[in-house]
Tab-separated table of C-alpha atoms and ligand atoms in Angstrom:
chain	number	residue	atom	x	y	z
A	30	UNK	CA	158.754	19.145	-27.757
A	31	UNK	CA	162.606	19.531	-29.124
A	32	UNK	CA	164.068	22.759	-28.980
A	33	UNK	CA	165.865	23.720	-32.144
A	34	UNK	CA	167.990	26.745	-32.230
A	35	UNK	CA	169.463	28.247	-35.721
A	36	UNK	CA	172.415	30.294	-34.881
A	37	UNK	CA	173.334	32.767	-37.719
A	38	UNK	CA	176.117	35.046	-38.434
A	39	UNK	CA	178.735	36.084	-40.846
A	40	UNK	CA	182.115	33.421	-41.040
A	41	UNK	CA	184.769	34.479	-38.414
A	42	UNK	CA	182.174	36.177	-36.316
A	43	UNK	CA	181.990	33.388	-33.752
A	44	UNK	CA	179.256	31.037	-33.820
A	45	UNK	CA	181.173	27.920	-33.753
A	46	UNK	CA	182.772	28.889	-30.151
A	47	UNK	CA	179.570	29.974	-28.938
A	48	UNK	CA	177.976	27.061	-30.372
A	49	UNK	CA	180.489	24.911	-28.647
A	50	UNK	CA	179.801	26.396	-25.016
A	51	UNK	CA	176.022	27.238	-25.715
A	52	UNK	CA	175.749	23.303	-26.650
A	53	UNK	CA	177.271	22.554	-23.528
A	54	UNK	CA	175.273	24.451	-21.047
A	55	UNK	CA	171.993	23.880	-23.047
A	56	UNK	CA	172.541	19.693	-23.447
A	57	UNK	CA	171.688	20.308	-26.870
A	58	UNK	CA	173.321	18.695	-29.813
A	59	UNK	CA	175.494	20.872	-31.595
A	60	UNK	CA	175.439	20.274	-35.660
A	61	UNK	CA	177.643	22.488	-37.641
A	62	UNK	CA	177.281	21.783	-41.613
A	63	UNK	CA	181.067	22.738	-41.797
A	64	UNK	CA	182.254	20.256	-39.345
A	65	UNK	CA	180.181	17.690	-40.917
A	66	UNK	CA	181.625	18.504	-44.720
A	67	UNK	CA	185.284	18.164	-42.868
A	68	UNK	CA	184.883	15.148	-41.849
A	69	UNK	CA	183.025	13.591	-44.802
A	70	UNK	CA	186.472	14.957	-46.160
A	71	UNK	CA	188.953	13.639	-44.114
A	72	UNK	CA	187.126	9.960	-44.847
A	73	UNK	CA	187.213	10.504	-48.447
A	74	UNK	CA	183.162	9.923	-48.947
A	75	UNK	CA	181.754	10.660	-52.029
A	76	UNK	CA	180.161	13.797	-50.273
A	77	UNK	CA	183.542	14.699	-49.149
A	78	UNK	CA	184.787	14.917	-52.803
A	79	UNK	CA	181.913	16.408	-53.681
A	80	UNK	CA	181.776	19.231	-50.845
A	81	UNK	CA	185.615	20.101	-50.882
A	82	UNK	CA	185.733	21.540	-54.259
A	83	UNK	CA	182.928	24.217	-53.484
A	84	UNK	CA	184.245	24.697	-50.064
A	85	UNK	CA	188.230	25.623	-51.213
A	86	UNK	CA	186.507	27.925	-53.533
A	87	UNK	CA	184.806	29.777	-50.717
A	88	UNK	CA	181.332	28.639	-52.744
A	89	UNK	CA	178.671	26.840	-51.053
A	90	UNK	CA	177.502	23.623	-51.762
A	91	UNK	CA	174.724	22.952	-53.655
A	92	UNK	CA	171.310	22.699	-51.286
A	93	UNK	CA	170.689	19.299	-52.455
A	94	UNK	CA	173.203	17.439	-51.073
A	95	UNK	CA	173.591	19.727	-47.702
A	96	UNK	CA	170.132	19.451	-47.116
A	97	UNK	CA	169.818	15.500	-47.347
A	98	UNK	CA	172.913	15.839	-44.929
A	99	UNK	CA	171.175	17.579	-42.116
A	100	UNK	CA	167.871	15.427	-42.598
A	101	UNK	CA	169.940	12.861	-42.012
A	102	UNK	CA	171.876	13.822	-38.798
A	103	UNK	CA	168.754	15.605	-37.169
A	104	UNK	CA	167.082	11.764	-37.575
A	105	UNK	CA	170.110	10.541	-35.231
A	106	UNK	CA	169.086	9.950	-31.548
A	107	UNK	CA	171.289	12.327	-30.020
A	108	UNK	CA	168.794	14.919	-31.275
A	109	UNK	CA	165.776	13.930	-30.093
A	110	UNK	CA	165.661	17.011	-28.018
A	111	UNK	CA	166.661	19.648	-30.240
A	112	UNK	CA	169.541	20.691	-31.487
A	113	UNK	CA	171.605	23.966	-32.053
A	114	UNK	CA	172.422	24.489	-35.871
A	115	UNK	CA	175.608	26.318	-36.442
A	116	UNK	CA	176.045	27.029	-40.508
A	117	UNK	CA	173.087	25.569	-41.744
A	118	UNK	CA	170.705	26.776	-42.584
A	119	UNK	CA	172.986	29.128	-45.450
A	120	UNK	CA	169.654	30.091	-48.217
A	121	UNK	CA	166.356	30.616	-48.000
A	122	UNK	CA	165.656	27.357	-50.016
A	123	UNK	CA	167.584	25.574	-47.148
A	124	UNK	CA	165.561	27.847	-44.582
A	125	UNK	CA	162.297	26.031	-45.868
A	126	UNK	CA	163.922	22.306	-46.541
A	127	UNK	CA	164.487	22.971	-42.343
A	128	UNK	CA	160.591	24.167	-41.779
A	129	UNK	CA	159.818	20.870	-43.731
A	130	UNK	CA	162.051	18.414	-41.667
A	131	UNK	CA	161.353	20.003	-38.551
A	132	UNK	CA	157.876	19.297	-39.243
A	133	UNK	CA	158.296	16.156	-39.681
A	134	UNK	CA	160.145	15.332	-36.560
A	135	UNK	CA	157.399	17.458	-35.010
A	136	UNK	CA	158.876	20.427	-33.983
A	137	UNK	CA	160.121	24.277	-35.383
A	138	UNK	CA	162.714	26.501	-34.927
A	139	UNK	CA	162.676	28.613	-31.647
A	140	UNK	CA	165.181	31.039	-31.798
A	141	UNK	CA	167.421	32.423	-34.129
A	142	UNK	CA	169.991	34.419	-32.711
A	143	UNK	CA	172.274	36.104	-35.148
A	144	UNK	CA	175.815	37.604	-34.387
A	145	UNK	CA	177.545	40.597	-35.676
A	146	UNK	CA	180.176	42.206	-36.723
A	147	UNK	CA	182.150	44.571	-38.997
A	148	UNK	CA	183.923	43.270	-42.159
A	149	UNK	CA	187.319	44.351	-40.945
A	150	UNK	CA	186.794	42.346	-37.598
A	151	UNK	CA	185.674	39.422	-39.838
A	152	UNK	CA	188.720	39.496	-41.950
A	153	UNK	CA	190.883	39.443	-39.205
A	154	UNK	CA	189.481	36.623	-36.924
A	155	UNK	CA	189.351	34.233	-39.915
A	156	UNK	CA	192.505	35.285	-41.027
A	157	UNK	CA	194.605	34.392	-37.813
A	158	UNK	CA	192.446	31.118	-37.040
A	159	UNK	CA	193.316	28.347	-36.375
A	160	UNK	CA	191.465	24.529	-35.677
A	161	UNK	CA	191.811	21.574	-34.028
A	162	UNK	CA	191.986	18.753	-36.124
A	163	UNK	CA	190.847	16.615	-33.583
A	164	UNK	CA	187.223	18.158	-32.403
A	165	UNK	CA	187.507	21.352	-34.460
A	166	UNK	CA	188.150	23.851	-30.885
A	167	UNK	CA	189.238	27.313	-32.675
A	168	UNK	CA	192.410	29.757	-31.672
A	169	UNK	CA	193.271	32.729	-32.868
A	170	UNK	CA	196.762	33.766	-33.422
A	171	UNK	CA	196.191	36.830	-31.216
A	172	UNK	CA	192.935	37.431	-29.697
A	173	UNK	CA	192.871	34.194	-27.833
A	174	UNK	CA	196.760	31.847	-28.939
A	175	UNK	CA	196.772	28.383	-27.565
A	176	UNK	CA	198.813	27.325	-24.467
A	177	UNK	CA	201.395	25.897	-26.679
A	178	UNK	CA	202.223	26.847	-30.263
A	179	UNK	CA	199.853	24.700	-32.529
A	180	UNK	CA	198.589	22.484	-30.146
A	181	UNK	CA	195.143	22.298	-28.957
A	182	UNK	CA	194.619	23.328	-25.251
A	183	UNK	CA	191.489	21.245	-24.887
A	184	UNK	CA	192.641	17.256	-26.592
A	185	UNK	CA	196.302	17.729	-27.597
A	186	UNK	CA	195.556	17.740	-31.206
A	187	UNK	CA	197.709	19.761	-34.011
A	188	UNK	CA	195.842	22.863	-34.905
A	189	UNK	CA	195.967	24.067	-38.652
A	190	UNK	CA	194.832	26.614	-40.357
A	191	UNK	CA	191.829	25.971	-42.602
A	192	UNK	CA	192.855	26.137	-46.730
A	193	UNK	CA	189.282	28.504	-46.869
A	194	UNK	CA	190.738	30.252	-44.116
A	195	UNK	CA	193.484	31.922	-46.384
A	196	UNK	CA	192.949	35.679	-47.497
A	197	UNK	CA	191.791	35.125	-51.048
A	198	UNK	CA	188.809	32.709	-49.646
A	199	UNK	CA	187.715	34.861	-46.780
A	200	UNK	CA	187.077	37.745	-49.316
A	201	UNK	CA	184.664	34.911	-51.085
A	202	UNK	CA	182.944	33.638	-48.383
A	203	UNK	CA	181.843	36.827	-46.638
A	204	UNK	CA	180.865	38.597	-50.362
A	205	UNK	CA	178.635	34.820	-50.347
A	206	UNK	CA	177.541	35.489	-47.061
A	207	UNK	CA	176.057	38.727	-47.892
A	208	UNK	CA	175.028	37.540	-50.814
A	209	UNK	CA	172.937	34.004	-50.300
A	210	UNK	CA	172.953	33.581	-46.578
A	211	UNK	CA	172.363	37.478	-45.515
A	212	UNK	CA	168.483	37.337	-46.533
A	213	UNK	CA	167.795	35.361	-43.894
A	214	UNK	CA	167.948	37.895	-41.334
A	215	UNK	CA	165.070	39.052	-43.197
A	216	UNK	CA	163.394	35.364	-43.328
A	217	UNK	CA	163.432	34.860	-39.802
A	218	UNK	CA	162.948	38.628	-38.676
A	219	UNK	CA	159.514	38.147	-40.275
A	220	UNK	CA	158.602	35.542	-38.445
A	221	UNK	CA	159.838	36.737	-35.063
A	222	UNK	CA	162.549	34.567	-34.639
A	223	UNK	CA	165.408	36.926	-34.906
A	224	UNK	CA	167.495	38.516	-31.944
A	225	UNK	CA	170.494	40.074	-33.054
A	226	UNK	CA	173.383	40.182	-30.747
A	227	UNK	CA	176.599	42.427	-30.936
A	228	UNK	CA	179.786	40.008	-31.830
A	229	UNK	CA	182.249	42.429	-30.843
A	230	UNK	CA	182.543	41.679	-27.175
A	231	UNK	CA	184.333	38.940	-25.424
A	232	UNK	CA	183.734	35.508	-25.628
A	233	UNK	CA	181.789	35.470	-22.110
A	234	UNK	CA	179.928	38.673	-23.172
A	235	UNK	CA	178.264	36.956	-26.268
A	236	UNK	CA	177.664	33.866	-24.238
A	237	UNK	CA	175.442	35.669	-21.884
A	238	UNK	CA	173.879	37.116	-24.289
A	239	UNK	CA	172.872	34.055	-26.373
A	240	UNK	CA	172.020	32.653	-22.954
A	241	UNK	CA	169.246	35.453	-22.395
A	242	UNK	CA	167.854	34.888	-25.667
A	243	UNK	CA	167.201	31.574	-25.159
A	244	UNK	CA	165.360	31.953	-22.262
A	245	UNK	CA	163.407	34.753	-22.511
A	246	UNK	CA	162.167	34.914	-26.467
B	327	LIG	P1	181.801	26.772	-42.036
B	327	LIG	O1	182.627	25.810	-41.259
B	327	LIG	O2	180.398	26.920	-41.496
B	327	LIG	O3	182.481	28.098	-42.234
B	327	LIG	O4	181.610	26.123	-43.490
B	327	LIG	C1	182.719	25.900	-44.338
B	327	LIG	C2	182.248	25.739	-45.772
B	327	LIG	O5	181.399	24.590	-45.870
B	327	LIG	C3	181.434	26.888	-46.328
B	327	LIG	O6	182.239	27.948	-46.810
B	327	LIG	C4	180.666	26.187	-47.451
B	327	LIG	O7	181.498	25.956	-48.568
B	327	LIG	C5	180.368	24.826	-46.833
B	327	LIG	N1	179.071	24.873	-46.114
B	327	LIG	C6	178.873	24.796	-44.770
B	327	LIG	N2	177.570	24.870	-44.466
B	327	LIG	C7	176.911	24.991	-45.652
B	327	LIG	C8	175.548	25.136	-46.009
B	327	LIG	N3	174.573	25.185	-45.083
B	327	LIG	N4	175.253	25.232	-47.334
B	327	LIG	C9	176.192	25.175	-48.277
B	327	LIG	N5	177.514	25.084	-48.001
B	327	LIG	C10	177.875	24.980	-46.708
């Protein structure tokens, strides 16, 4: 049966490196909603057009479209055996629309780890981040700077800073997260999915932790 992992946390608290290195060791697909809106934007899809101007706004986009998005990138082969979901789901409504295509594909979610952290930590990791433009690796200014000033240690691609990455949008996004994405903890708590895990450790500390989880439920 595939093995689907949701991984949930606040923006800036990590999930996208740990994603990264969890997909990785695990040989499971990694599907982040954000990457996926990113590049829908850089090819100038409709979707792309669509996406961006809820995305600079710190907003998120409506379930419809983000929700026929991942139904249609969990059908791809490359998931056949699961895959680790990193930003998606983001409401409750999308929380169900998963139940339903997981169904369908005949399998469920597994795990749900969900990483933490304080607002001020938050704040400050999305405020000195910055991407690859090439694979989407993250930096941070201080806690972890690339090799060479704005290029990517991993490919050799320019890192930039993400336009929702600037001060005014990280206020909107984590005041959403709390907002719409927050009761989830809740959601999958009740259903004994959830394992919360402290985000204010090192990189290797977190991965070891997400490691346990997924072995021992
Ligand atoms: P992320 O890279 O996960 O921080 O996502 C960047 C932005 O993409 C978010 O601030 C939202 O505007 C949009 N987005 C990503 N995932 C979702 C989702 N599951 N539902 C709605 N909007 C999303």
């Amino acid at each position: 049966m595939p093995t689907y992992i949701v991984l949930l946390g606040p923006p800036g608290v990590g999930k996208g490196t740990q994603a990264k290195i969890i997909a990785e060791k695990t040989g499971l697909s990694h599907i982040s909603s954000g990457d996926l809106f990113r590049e829908n934007i850089k090819g100038g899809t409709e979707l792309g057009k669509l996406a961006q101007t809820y995305i600079n706004k710190g907003e998120l986009v409506p379930d419809e479209v983000t929700i026929a998005m991942i139904r249609s990138r969990l059908s791809r082969p490359d998931c056949k055996g699961g895959a680790l979901l990193d930003g998606f789901p983001r409401t409750p409504a999308q929380a169900d629309a998963l139940a339903r295509i997981l169904a369908d594909f005949g399998g469920k979610v597994e795990h749900v780890p969900c990483i933490t952290a304080s607002m001020t930590t938050l704040v400050e990791r999305l405020s000195g981040r910055w991407t690859c433009r090439a694979q989407g690796h993250i930096f941070h200014q201080v806690y972890s700077p690339p090799k060479k000033p704005s290029v990517c240690d991993v490919d050799g691609s320019e890192l930039y800073q993400r336009d929702d990455d600037k001060a005014e949008t990280v206020k909107r996004r984590i005041q959403v997260y709390v907002e719409q994405t927050a009761p989830l903890i809740a959601y999958y708590r009740q259903r004994g999915l959830l394992a919360e895990i402290d985000g204010e450790r090192t990189v290797e500390e977190v991965t070891a932790d997400l490691l346990a989880v997924l072995k021992h439920k």
